[in-house]
Tab-separated table of C-alpha atoms in Angstrom:
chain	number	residue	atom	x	y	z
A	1	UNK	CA	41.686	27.046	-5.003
A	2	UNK	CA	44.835	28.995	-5.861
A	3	UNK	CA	47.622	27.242	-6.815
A	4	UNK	CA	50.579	28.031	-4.547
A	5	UNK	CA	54.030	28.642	-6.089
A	6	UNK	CA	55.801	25.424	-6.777
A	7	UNK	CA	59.535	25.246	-6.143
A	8	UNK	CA	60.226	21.949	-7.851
A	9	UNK	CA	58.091	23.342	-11.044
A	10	UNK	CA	60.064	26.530	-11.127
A	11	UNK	CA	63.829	25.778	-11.082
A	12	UNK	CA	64.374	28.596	-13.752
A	13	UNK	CA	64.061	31.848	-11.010
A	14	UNK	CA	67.400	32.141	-10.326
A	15	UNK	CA	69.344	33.679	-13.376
A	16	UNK	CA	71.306	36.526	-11.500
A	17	UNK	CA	72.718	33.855	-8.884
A	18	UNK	CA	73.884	31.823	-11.285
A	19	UNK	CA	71.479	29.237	-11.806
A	20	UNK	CA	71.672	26.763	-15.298
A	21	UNK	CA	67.652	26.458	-14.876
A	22	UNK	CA	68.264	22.726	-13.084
A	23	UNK	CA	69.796	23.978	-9.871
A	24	UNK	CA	69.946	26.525	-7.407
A	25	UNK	CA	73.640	28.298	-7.773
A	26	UNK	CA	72.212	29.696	-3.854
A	27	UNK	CA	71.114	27.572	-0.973
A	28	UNK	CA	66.771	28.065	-0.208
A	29	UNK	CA	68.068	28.722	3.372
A	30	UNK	CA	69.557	32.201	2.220
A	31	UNK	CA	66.944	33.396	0.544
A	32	UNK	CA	65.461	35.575	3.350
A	33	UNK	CA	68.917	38.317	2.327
A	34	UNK	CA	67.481	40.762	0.024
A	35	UNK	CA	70.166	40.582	-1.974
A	36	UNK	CA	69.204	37.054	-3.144
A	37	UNK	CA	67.581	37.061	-6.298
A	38	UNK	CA	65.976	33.719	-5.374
A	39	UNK	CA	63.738	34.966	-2.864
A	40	UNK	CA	63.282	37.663	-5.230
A	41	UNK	CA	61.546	35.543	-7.697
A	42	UNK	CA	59.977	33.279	-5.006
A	43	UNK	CA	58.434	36.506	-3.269
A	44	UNK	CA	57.255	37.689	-6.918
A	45	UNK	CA	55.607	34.439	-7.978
A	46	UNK	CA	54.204	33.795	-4.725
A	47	UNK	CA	52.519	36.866	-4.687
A	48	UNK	CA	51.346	36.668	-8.615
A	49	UNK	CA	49.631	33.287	-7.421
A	50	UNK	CA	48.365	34.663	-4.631
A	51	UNK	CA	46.785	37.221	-7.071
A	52	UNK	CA	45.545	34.446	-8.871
A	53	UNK	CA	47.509	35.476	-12.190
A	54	UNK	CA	47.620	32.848	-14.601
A	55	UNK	CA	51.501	31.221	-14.707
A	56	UNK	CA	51.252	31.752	-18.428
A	57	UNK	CA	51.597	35.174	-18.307
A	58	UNK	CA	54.132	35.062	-15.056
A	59	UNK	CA	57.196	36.214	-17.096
A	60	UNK	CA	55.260	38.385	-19.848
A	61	UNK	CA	55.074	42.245	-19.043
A	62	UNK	CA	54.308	44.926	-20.691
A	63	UNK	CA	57.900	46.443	-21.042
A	64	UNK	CA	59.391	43.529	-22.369
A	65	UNK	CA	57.801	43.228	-25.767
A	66	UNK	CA	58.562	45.449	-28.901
A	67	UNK	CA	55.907	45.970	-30.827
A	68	UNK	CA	56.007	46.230	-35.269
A	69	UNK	CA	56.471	49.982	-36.198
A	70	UNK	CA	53.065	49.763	-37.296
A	71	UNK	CA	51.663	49.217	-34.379
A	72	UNK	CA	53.157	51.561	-32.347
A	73	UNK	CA	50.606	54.431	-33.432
A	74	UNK	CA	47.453	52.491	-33.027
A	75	UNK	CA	45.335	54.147	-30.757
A	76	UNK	CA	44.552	51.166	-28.368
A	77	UNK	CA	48.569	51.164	-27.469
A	78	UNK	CA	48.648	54.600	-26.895
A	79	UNK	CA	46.077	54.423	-24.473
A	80	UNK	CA	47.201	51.343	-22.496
A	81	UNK	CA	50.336	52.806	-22.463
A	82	UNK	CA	48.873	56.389	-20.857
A	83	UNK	CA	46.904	54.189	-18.516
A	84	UNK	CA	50.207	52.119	-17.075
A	85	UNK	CA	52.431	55.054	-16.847
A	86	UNK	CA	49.655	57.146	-15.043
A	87	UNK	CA	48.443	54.149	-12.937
A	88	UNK	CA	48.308	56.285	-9.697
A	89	UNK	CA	45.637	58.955	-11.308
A	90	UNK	CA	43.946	55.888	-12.497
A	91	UNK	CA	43.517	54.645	-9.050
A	92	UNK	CA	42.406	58.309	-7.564
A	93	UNK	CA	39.839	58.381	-10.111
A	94	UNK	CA	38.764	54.526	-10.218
A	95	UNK	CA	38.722	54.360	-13.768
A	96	UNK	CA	38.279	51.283	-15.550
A	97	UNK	CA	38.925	49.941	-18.688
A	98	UNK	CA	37.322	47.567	-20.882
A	99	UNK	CA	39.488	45.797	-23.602
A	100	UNK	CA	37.914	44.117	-26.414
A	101	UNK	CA	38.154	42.019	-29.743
A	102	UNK	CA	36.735	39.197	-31.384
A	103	UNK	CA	39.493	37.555	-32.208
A	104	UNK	CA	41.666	35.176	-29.924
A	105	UNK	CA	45.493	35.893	-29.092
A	106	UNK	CA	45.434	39.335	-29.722
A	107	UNK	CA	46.711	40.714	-26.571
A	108	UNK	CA	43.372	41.510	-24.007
A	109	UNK	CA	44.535	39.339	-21.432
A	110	UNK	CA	48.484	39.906	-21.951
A	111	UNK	CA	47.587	43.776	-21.157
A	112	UNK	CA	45.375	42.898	-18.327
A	113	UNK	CA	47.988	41.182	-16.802
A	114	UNK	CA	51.001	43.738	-17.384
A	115	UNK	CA	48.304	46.876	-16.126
A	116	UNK	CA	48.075	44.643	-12.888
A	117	UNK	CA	51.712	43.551	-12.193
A	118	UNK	CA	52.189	47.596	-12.973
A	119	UNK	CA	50.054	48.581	-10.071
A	120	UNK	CA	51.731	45.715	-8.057
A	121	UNK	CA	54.984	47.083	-8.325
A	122	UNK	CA	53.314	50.667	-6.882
A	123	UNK	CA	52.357	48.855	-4.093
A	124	UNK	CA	48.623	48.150	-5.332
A	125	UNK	CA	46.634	45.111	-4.362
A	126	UNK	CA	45.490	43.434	-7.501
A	127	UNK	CA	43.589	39.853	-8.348
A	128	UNK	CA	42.950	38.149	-11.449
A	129	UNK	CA	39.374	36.939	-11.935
A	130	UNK	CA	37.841	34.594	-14.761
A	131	UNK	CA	34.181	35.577	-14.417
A	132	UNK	CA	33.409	31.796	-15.054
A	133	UNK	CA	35.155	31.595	-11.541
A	134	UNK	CA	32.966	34.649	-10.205
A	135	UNK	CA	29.629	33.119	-11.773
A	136	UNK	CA	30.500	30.042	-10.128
A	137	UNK	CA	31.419	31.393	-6.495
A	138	UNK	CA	28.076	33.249	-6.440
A	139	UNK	CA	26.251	30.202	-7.310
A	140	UNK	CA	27.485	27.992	-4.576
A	141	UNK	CA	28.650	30.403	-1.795
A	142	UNK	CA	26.592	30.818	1.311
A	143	UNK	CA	28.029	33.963	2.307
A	144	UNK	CA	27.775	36.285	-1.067
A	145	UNK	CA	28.330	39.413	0.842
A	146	UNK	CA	31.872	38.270	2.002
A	147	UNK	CA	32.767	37.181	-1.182
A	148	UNK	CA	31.723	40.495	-3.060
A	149	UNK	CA	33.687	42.273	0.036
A	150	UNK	CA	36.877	39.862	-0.292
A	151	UNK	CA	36.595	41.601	-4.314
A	152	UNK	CA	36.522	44.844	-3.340
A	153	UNK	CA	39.167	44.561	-0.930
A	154	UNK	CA	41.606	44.811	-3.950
A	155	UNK	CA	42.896	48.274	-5.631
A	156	UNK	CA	43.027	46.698	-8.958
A	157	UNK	CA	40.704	43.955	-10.280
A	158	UNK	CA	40.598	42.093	-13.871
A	159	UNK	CA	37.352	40.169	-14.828
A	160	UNK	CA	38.488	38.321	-18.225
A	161	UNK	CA	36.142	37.175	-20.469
A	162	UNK	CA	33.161	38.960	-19.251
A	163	UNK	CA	31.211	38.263	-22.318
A	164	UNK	CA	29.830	34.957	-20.939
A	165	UNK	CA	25.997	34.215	-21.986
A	166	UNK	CA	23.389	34.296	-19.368
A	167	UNK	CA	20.636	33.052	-19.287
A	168	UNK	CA	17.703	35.325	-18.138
A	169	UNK	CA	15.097	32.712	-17.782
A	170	UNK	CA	17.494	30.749	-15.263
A	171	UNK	CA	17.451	31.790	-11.377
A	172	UNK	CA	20.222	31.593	-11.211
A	173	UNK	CA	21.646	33.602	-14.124
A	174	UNK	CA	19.163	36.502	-12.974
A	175	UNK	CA	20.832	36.001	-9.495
A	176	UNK	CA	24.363	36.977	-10.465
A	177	UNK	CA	23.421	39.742	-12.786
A	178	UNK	CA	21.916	41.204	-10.045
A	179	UNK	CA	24.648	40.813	-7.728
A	180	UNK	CA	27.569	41.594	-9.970
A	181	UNK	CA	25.160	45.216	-10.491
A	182	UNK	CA	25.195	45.571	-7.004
A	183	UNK	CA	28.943	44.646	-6.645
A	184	UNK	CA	30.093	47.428	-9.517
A	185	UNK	CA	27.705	50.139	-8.220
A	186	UNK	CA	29.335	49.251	-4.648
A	187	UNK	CA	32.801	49.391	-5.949
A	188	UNK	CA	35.251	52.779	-6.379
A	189	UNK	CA	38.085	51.273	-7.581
A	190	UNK	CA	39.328	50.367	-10.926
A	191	UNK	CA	38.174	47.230	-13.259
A	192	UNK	CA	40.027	45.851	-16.481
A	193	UNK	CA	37.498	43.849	-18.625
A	194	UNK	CA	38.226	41.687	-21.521
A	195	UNK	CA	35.545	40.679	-23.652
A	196	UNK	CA	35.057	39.555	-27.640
A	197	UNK	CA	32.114	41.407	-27.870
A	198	UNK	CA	31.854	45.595	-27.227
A	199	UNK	CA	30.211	47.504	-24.839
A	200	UNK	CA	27.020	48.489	-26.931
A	201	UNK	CA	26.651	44.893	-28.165
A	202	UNK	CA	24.039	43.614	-26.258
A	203	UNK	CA	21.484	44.796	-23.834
A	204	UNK	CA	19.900	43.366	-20.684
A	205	UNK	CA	22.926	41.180	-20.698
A	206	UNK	CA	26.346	41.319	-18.407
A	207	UNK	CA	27.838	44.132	-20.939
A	208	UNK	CA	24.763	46.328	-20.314
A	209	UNK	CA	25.287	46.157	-16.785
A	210	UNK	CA	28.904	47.145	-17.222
A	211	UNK	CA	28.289	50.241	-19.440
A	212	UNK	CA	25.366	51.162	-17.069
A	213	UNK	CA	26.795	51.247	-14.007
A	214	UNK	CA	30.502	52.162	-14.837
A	215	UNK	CA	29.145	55.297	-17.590
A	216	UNK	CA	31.679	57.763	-17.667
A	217	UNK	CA	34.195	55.661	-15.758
A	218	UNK	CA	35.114	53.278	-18.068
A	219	UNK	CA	37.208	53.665	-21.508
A	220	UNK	CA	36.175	50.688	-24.154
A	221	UNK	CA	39.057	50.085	-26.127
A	222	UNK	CA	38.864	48.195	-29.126
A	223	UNK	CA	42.365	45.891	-30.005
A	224	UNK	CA	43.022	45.768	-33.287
A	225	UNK	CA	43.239	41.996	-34.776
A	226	UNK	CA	45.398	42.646	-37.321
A	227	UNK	CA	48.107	43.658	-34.250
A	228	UNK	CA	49.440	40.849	-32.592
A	229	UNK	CA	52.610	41.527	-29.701
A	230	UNK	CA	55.980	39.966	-31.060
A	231	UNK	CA	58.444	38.706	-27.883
A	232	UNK	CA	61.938	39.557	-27.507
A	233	UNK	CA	64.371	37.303	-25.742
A	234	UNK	CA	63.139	37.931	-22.096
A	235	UNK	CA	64.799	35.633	-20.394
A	236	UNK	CA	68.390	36.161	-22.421
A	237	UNK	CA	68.072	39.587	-21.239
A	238	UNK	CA	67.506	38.620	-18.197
A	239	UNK	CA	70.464	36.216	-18.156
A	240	UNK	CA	72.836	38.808	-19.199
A	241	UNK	CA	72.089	41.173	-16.572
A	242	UNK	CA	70.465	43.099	-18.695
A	243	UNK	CA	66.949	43.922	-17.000
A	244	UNK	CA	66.409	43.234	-13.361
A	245	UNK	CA	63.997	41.156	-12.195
A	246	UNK	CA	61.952	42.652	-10.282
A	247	UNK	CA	62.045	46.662	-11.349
């Protein structure tokens, strides 16, 4: 179930109005003015929980992190970079892109996240999807064919952590390879994948299916481990008027 946006959990959205992160400097009943920046933030977070984003990465973005010198040449932020600022070509041409490394806390979901909230702010439809959450939902769903349709509804889809081990002696293991095959050759529209493990790693597995059905339509991009994303102070920026909220 998705969690819906919390008011009493999120007392912080309110910078721009005035707010000391304990109350509201504006009144909830004003929020439907544009001008507000509470319904601003309310509208934002609503809709990042309606695309299932996880609230750990609700106030991380792509833009607001500076990156050591030395990792500004690597060839994985070069790319993700190109495929952000060129998000509407990426759409026309339903390319995906499949982000890798072994290690944890190197960045795979962080960039998932900031290449979706980019396409949100175009006016894409995105969702976030655990494929724990999409294993499970074929399992147990009656109707698969209006789940797989519900997926492809959206303009820009993440699976993290597709690297999950099947099982191919279990029914049931064989029964969503089969279907998430059916569900990539069906879809036209891009796919961010994070995984540990690359492309070529494994065959007859979830990553073979991938590579097989995607082919020239997906970039595998390996993230350096050695690279990890430094924060600047988002929310001071924020708090001095410095960066708008919602861009």
């Amino acid at each position: 179930m998705i969690e819906p946006f919390d008011i009493k959990r999120h007392k912080d959205i309110c910078p721009i109005c005035g707010s000391n992160y304990t109350n509201f400097a504006c009144k909830k009943e004003e929020w439907h003015t544009e001008n507000c920046n509470c319904y601003k933030q309310n509208r934002l977070w609503r809709d990042y929980s309606l695309a299932n984003i996880p609230l750990d990465y609700y106030c991380k973005d792509f833009s607001d992190y500076e990156f050591k010198e030395e990792n500004k040449t690597k060839k994985y932020l070069e790319e993700i970079t190109k495929y952000i600022q060129y998000i509407d070509k990426v759409y026309e041409s339903a390319a995906s892109l499949f982000l890798y490394s072994d290690a944890e806390s190197v960045g795979k979901t962080f960039f998932a996240t900031s290449i979706l909230k980019e396409a949100y702010r175009k006016g894409y439809s995105i969702y976030f999807l655990q494929f724990v959450h999409f294993y499970n939902e074929i399992a147990r769903t009656k109707d698969v064919d209006k789940y797989l349709d519900s997926l492809n509804n959206y303009d820009f889809l993440v699976i993290d952590s597709i690297d999950r081990n099947l099982n191919l002696t279990f029914m049931t293991d064989i029964k969503v390879i089969n279907l998430f095959e059916e569900f990539l050759r069906r879809r036209f529209k891009p796919i961010v994948f994070t995984s540990k493990k690359p492309l070529s790693s494994e065959t007859l597995s979830l990553l073979s299916v991938v590579k097989s059905c995607l082919k020239t339509k997906i970039y595998e991009l390996y993230i350096d481990t050695a690279n990890r994303y430094v924060p600047n102070d988002y929310w001071n920026r924020i708090m001095t008027a410095r960066k708008e909220i919602i861009k």
